PDB file of C-alpha atoms in Angstrom:
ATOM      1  CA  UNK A   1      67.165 -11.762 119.069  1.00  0.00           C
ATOM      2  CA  UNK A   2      70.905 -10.459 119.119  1.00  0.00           C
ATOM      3  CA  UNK A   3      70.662  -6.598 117.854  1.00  0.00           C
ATOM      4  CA  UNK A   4      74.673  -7.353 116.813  1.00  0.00           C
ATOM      5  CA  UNK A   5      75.115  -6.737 113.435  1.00  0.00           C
ATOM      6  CA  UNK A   6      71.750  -6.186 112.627  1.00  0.00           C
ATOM      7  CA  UNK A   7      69.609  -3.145 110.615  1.00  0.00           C
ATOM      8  CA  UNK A   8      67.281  -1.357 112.468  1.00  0.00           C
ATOM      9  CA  UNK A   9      65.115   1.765 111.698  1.00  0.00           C
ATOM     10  CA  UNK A  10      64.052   3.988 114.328  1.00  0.00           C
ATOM     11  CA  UNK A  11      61.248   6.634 113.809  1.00  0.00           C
ATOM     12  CA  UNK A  12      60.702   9.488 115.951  1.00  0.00           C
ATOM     13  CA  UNK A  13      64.237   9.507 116.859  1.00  0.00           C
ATOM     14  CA  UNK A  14      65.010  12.962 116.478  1.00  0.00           C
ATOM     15  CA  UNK A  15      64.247  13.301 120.400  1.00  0.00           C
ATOM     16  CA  UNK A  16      63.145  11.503 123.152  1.00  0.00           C
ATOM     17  CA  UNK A  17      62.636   7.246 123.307  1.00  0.00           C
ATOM     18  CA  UNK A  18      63.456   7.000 119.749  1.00  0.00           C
ATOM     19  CA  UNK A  19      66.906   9.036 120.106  1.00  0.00           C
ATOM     20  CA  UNK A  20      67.860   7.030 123.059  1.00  0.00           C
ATOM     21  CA  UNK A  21      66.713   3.550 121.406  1.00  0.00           C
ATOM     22  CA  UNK A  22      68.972   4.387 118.648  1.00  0.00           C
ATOM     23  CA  UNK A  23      72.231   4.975 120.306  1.00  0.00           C
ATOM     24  CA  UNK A  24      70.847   2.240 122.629  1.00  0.00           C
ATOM     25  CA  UNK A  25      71.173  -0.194 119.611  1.00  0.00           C
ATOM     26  CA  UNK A  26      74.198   1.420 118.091  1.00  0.00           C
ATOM     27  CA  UNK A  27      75.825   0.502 121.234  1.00  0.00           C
ATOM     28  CA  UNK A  28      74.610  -2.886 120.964  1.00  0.00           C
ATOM     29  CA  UNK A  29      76.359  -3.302 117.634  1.00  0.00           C
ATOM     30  CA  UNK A  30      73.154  -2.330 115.890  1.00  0.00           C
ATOM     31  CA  UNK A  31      73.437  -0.229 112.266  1.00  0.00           C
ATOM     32  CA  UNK A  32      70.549   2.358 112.803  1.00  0.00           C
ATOM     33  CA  UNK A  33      68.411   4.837 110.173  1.00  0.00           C
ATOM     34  CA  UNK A  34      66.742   7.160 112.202  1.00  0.00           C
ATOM     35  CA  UNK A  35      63.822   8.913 110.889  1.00  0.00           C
ATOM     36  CA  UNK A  36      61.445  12.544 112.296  1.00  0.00           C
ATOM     37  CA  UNK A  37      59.633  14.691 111.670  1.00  0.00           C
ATOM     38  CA  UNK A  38      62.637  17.003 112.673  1.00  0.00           C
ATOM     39  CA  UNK A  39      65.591  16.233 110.063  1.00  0.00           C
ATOM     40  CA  UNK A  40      67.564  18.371 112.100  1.00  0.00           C
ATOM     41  CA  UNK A  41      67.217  16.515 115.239  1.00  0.00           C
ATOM     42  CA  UNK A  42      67.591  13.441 113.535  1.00  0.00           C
ATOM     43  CA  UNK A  43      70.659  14.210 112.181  1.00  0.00           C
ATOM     44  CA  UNK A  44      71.820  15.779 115.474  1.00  0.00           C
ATOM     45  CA  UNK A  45      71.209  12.493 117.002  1.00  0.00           C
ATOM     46  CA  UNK A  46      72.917  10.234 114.356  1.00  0.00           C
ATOM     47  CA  UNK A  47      76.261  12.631 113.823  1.00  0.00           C
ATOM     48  CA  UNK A  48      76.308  11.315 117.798  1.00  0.00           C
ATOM     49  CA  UNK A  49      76.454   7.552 116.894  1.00  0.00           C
ATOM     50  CA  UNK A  50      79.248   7.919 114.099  1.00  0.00           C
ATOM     51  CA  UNK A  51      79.117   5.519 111.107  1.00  0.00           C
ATOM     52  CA  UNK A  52      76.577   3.135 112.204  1.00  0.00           C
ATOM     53  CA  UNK A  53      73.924   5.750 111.938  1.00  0.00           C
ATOM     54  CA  UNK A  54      71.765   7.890 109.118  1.00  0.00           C
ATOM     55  CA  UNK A  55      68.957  10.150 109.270  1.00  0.00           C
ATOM     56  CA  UNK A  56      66.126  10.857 107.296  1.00  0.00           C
ATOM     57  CA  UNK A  57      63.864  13.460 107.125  1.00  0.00           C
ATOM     58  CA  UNK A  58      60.255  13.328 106.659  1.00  0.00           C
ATOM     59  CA  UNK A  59      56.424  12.484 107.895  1.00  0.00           C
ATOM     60  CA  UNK A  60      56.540   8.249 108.520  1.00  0.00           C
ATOM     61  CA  UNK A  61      52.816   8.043 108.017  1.00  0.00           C
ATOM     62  CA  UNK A  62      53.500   8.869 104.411  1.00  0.00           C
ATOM     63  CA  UNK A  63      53.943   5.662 102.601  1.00  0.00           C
ATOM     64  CA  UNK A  64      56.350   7.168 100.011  1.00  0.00           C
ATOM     65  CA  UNK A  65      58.851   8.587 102.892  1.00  0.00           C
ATOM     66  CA  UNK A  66      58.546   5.116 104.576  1.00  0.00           C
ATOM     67  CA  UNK A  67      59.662   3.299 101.486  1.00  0.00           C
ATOM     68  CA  UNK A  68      62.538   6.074 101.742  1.00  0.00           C
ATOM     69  CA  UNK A  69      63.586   4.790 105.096  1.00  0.00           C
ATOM     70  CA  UNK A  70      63.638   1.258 104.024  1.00  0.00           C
ATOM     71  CA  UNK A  71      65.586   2.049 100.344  1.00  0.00           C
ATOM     72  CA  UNK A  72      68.213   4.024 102.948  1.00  0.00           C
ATOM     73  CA  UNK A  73      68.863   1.112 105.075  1.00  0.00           C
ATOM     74  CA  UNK A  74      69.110  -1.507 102.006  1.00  0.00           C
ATOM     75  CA  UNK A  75      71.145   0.898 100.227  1.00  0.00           C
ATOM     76  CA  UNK A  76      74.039   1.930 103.280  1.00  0.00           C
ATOM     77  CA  UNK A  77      73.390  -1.049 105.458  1.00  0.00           C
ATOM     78  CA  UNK A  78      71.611  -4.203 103.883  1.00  0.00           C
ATOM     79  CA  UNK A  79      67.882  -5.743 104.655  1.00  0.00           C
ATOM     80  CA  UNK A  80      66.131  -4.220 107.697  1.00  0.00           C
ATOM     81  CA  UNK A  81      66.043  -6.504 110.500  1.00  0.00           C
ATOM     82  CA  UNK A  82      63.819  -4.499 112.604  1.00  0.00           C
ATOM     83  CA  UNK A  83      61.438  -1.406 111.904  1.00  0.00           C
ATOM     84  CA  UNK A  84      60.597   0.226 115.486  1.00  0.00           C
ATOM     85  CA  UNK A  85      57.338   2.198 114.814  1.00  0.00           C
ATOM     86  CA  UNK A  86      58.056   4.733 117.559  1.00  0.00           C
ATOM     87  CA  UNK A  87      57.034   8.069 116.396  1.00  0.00           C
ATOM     88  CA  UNK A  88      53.915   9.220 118.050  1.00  0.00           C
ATOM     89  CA  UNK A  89      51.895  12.665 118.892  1.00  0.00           C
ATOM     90  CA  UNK A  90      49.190  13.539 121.689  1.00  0.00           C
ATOM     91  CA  UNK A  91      45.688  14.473 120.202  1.00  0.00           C
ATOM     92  CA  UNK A  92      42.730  16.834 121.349  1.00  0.00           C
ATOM     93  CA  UNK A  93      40.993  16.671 124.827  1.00  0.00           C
ATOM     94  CA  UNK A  94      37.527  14.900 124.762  1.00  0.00           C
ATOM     95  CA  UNK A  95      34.465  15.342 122.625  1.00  0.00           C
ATOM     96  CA  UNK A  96      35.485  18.174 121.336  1.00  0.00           C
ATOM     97  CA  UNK A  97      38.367  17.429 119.757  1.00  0.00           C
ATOM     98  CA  UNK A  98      38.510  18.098 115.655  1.00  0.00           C
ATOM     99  CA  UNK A  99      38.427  15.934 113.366  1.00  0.00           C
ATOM    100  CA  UNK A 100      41.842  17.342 111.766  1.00  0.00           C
ATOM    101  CA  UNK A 101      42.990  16.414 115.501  1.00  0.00           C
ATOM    102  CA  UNK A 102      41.161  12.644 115.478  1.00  0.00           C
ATOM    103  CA  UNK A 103      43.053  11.941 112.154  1.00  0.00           C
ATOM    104  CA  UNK A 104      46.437  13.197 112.798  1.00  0.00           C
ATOM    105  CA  UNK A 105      46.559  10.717 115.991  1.00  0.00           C
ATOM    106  CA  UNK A 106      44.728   8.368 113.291  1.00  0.00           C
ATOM    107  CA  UNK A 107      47.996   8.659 110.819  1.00  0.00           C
ATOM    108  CA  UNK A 108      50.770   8.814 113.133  1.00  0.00           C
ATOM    109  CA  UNK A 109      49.654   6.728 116.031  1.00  0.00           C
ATOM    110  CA  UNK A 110      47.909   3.866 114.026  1.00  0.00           C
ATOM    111  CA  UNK A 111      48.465   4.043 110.348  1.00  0.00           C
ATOM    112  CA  UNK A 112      52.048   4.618 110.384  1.00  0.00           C
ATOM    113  CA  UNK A 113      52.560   1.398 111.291  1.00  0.00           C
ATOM    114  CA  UNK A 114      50.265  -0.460 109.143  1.00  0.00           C
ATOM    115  CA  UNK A 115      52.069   1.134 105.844  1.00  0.00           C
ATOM    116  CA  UNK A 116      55.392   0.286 107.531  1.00  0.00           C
ATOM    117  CA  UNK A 117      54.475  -3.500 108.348  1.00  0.00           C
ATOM    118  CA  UNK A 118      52.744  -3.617 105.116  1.00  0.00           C
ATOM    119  CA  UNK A 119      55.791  -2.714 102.827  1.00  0.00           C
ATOM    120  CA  UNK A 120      58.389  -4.920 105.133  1.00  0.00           C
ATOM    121  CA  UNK A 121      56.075  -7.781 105.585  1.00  0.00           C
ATOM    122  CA  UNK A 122      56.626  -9.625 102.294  1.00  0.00           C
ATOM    123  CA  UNK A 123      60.154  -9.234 102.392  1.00  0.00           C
ATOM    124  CA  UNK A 124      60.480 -10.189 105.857  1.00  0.00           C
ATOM    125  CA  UNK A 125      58.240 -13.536 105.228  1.00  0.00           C
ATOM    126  CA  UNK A 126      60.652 -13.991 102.048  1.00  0.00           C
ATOM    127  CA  UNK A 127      63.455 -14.119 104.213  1.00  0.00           C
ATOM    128  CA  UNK A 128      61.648 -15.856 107.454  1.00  0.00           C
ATOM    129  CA  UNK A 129      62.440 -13.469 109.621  1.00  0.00           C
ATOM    130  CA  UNK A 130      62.075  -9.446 110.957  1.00  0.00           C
ATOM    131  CA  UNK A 131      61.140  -7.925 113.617  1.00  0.00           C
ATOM    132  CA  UNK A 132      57.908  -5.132 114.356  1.00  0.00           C
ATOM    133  CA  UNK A 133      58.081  -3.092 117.524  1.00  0.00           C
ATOM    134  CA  UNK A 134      55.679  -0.799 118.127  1.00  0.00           C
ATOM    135  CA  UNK A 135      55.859   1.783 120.466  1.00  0.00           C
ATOM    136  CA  UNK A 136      52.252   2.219 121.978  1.00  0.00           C
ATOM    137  CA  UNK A 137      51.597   3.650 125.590  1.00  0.00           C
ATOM    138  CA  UNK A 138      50.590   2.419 128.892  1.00  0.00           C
ATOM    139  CA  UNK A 139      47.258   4.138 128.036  1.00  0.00           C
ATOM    140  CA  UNK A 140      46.990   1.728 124.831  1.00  0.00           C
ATOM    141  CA  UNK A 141      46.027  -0.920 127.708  1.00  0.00           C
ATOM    142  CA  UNK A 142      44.177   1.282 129.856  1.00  0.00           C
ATOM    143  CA  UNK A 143      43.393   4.280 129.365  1.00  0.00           C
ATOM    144  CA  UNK A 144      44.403   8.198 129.061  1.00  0.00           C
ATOM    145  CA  UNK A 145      42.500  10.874 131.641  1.00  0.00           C
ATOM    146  CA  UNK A 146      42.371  14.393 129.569  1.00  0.00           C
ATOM    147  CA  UNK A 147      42.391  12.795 125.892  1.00  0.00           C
ATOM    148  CA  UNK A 148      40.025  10.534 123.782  1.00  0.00           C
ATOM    149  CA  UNK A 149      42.107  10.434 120.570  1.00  0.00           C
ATOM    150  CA  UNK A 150      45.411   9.363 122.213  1.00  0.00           C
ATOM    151  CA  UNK A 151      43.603   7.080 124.483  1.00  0.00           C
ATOM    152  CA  UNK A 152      41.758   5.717 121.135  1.00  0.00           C
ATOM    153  CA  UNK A 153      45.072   5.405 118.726  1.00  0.00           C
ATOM    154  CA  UNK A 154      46.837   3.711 121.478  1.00  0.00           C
ATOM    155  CA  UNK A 155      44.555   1.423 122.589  1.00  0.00           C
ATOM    156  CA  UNK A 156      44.748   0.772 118.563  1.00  0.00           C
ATOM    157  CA  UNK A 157      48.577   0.733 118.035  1.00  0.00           C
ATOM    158  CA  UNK A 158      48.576  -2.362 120.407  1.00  0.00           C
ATOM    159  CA  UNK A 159      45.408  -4.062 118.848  1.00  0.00           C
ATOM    160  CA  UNK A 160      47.291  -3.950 115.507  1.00  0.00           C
ATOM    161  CA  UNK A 161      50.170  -4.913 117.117  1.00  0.00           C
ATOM    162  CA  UNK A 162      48.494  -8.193 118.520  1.00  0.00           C
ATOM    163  CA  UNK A 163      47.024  -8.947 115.286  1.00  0.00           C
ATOM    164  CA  UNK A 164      50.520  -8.444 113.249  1.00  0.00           C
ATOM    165  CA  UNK A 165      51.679 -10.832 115.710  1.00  0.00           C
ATOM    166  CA  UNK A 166      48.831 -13.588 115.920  1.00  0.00           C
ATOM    167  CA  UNK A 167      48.967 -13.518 111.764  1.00  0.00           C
ATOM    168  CA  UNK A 168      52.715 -13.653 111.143  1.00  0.00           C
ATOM    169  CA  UNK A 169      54.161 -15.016 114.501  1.00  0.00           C
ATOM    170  CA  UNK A 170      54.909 -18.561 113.287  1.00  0.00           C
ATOM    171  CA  UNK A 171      56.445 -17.780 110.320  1.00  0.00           C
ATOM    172  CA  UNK A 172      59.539 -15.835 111.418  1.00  0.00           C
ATOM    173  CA  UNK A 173      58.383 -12.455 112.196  1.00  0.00           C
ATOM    174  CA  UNK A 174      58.486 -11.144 116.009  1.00  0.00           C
ATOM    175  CA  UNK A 175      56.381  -8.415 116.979  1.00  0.00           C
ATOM    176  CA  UNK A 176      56.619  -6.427 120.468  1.00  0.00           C
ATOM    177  CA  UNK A 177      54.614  -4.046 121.658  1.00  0.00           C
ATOM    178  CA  UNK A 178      55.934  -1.337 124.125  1.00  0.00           C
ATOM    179  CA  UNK A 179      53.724   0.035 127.111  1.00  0.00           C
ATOM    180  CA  UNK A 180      55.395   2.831 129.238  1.00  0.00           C
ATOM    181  CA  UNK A 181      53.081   5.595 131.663  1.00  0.00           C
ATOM    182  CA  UNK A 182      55.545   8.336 132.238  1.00  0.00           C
ATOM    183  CA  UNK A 183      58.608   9.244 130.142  1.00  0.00           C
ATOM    184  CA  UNK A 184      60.515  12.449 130.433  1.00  0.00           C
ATOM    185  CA  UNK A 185      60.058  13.646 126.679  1.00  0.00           C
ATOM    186  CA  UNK A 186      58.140  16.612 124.891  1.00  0.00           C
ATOM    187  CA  UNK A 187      55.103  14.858 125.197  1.00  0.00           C
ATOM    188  CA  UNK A 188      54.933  14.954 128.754  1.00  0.00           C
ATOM    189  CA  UNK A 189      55.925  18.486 128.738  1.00  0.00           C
ATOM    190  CA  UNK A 190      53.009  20.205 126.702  1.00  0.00           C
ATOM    191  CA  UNK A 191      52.807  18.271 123.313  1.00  0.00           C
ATOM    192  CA  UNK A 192      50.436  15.713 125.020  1.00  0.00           C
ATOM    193  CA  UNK A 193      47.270  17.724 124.295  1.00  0.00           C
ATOM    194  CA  UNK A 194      48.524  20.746 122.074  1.00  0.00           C
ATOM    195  CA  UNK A 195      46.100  24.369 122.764  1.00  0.00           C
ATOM    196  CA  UNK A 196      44.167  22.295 125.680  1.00  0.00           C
ATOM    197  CA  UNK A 197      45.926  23.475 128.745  1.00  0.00           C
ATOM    198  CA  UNK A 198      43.617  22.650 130.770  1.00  0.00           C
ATOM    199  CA  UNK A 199      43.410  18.740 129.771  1.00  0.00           C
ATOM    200  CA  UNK A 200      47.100  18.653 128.842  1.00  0.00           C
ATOM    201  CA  UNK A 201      47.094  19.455 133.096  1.00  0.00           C
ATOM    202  CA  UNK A 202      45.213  16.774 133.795  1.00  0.00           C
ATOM    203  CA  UNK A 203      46.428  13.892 131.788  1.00  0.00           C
ATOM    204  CA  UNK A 204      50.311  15.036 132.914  1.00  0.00           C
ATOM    205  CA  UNK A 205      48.881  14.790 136.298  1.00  0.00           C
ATOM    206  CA  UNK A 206      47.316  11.813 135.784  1.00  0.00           C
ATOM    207  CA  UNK A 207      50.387  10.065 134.435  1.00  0.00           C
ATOM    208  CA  UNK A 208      53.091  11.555 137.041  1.00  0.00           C
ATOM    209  CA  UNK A 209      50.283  10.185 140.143  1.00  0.00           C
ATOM    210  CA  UNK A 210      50.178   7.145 138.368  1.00  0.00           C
ATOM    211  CA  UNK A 211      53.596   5.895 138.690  1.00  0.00           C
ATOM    212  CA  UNK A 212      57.095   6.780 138.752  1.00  0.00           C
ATOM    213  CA  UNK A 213      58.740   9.211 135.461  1.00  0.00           C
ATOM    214  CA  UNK A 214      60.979   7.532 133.574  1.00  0.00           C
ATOM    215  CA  UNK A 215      64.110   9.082 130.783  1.00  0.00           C
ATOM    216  CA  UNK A 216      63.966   7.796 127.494  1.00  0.00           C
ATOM    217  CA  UNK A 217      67.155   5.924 128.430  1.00  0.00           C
ATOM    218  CA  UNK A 218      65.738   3.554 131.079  1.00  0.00           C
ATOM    219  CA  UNK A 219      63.524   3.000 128.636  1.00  0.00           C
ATOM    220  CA  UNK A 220      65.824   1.847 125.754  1.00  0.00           C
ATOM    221  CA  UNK A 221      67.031  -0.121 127.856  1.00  0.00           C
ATOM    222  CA  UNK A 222      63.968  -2.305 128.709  1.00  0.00           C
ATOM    223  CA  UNK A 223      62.822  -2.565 124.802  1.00  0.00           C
ATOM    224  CA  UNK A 224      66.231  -4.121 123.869  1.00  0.00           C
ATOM    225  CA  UNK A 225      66.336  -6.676 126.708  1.00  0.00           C
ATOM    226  CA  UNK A 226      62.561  -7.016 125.785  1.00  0.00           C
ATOM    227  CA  UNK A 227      63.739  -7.790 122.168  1.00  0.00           C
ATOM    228  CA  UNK A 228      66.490  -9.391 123.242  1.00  0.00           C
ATOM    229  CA  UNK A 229      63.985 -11.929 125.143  1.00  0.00           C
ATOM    230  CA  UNK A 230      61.047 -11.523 122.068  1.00  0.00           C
ATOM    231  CA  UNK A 231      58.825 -10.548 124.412  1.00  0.00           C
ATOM    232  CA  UNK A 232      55.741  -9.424 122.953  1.00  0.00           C
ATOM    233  CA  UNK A 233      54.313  -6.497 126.036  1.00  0.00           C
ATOM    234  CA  UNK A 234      57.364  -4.736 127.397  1.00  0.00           C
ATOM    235  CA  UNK A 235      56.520  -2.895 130.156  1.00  0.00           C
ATOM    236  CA  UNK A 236      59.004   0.119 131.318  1.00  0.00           C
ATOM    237  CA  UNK A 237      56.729   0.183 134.297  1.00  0.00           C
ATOM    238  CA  UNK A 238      55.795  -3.442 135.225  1.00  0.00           C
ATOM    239  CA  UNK A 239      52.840  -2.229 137.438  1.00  0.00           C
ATOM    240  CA  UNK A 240      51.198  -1.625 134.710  1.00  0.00           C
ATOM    241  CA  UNK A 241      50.511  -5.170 134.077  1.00  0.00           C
ATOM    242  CA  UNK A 242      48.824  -5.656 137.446  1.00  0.00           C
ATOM    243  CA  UNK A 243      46.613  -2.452 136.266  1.00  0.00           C
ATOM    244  CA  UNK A 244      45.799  -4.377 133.302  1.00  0.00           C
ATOM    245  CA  UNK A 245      44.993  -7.601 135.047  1.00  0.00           C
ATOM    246  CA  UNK A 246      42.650  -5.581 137.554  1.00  0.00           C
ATOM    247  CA  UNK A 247      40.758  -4.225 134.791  1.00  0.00           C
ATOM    248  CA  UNK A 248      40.211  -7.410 133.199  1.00  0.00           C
ATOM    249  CA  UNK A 249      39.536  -9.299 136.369  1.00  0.00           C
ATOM    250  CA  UNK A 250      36.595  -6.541 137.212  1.00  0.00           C
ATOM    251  CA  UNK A 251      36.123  -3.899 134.303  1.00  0.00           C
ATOM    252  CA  UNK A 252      33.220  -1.997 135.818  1.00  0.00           C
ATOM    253  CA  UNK A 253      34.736  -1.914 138.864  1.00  0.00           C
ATOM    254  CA  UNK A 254      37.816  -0.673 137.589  1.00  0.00           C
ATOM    255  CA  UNK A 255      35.997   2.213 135.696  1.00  0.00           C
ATOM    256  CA  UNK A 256      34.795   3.163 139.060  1.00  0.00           C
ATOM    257  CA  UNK A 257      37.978   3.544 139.970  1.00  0.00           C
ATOM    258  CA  UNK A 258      39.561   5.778 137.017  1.00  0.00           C
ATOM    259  CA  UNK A 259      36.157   7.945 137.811  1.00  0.00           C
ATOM    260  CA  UNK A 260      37.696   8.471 141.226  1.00  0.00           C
ATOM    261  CA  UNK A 261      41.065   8.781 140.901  1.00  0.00           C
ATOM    262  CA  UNK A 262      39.734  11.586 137.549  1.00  0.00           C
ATOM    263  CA  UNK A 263      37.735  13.373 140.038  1.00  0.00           C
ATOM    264  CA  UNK A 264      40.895  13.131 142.566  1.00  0.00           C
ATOM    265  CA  UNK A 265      43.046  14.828 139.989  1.00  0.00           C
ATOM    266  CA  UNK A 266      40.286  17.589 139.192  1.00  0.00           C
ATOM    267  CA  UNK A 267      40.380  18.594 143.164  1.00  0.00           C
TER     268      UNK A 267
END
């Protein structure tokens, strides 16, 4: 796909990968709404774009501030072309994580982009064609040391994402799914596992010994040549897909392994 000229909506872009995959597709000739939590960071990021670029304010797993985002772009730009489902938060530690922590990762992580790809989805098959890219993690594949419910929604974000594509892939809608481990953003700076410093310690540590730390930008620029290519994985860090082949290849050998290298981390 050729980002020129085409609609795209960006959430979580207040900050971090979504910020830099906005003026990533800006650049690209893109016409962006970019949607957080944060309207002030959101804003920030699109006065920094120019006229290609709007912000909204508001939760994205709420249905009613998705259909927001999508009445925005129509309404300044014309038909989305593609919805990147990018916002994300960390979760609780392990077992004894809340349930108000369980669900938030729940909404944001996993239903977010259900509601999204259900509201576009019968437009985009109308029109025979759109585009679904859903950020996910690295852990989504296999696995996050320090933090069930992130580990959990992740591993969930890409099963949807699989499924949106095996349903709707031949009949005009692309879906990608995008892995990182490490990225330099507020989630790998404390908001990973909020009030658990001792697991938010660990599954830091876990990611920066796993592989090399990545900014948002390098990032960016992977998911648009990955778009560019309709890849479905895109893989900031392509050793993670010999990870994932060793755990399929031999997975109780490979939970051996994450035992060790856990223990490892703990000293």
């Amino acid at each position: 796909m050729d980002i020129s000229g085409k609609v795209a909506i960006v959430t979580g872009a207040g900050a971090g990968i979504g910020a830099a995959l906005a003026r990533r597709l800006a650049d690209g000739g893109a016409r962006v709404v970019l949607a957080d939590l944060d309207a002030a960071g959101a804003a920030q990021v699109a006065a920094s774009i120019g006229a290609n670029a709007v912000a909204v304010g508001g939760d994205v797993a709420d249905e009613k501030v998705i259909q927001s985002l999508i009445d925005r772009a129509e309404s300044e730009f014309g038909p989305v072309d593609l919805y990147f489902a990018n916002a994300g938060i960390g979760g609780g530690p392990g077992l004894d994580s809340t349930d108000e922590q369980w669900s938030a990762a729940l909404e944001v992580n996993v239903l977010a982009h259900v509601r999204a790809a259900r509201l576009l989805t019968p437009g985009w098959l109308e029109r025979g064609s759109g585009y679904f890219i859903a950020t996910a993690s690295a852990a989504g594949l296999l696995t996050q040391i320090g933090s069930a419910p992130y580990s959990v929604t992740k591993h969930a974000a890409v099963g949807f994402a699989e499924w949106l594509s095996v349903t709707y892939g031949d009949k005009g809608i692309r879906v990608s799914c995008v892995c990182p481990m490490g990225v330099d953003t507020r989630l790998l700076h404390g908001d990973l596992i909020p009030g658990s410093p001792e697991a938010a310690e660990l599954a830091v540590k876990a990611v920066k010994t796993a592989g090399a730390v990545l900014t948002p930008e390098q990032v960016a620029e992977v998911v648009v040549a990955g778009v560019a290519a309709e890849t479905f994985l895109i893989l900031p860090h392509p050793e993670v897909l010999k990870m994932y082949r060793h755990k399929g290849s031999d997975y109780d050998r490979w939970l051996e392994g994450m035992r060790r290298f856990q223990a490892m981390l703990r000293g």
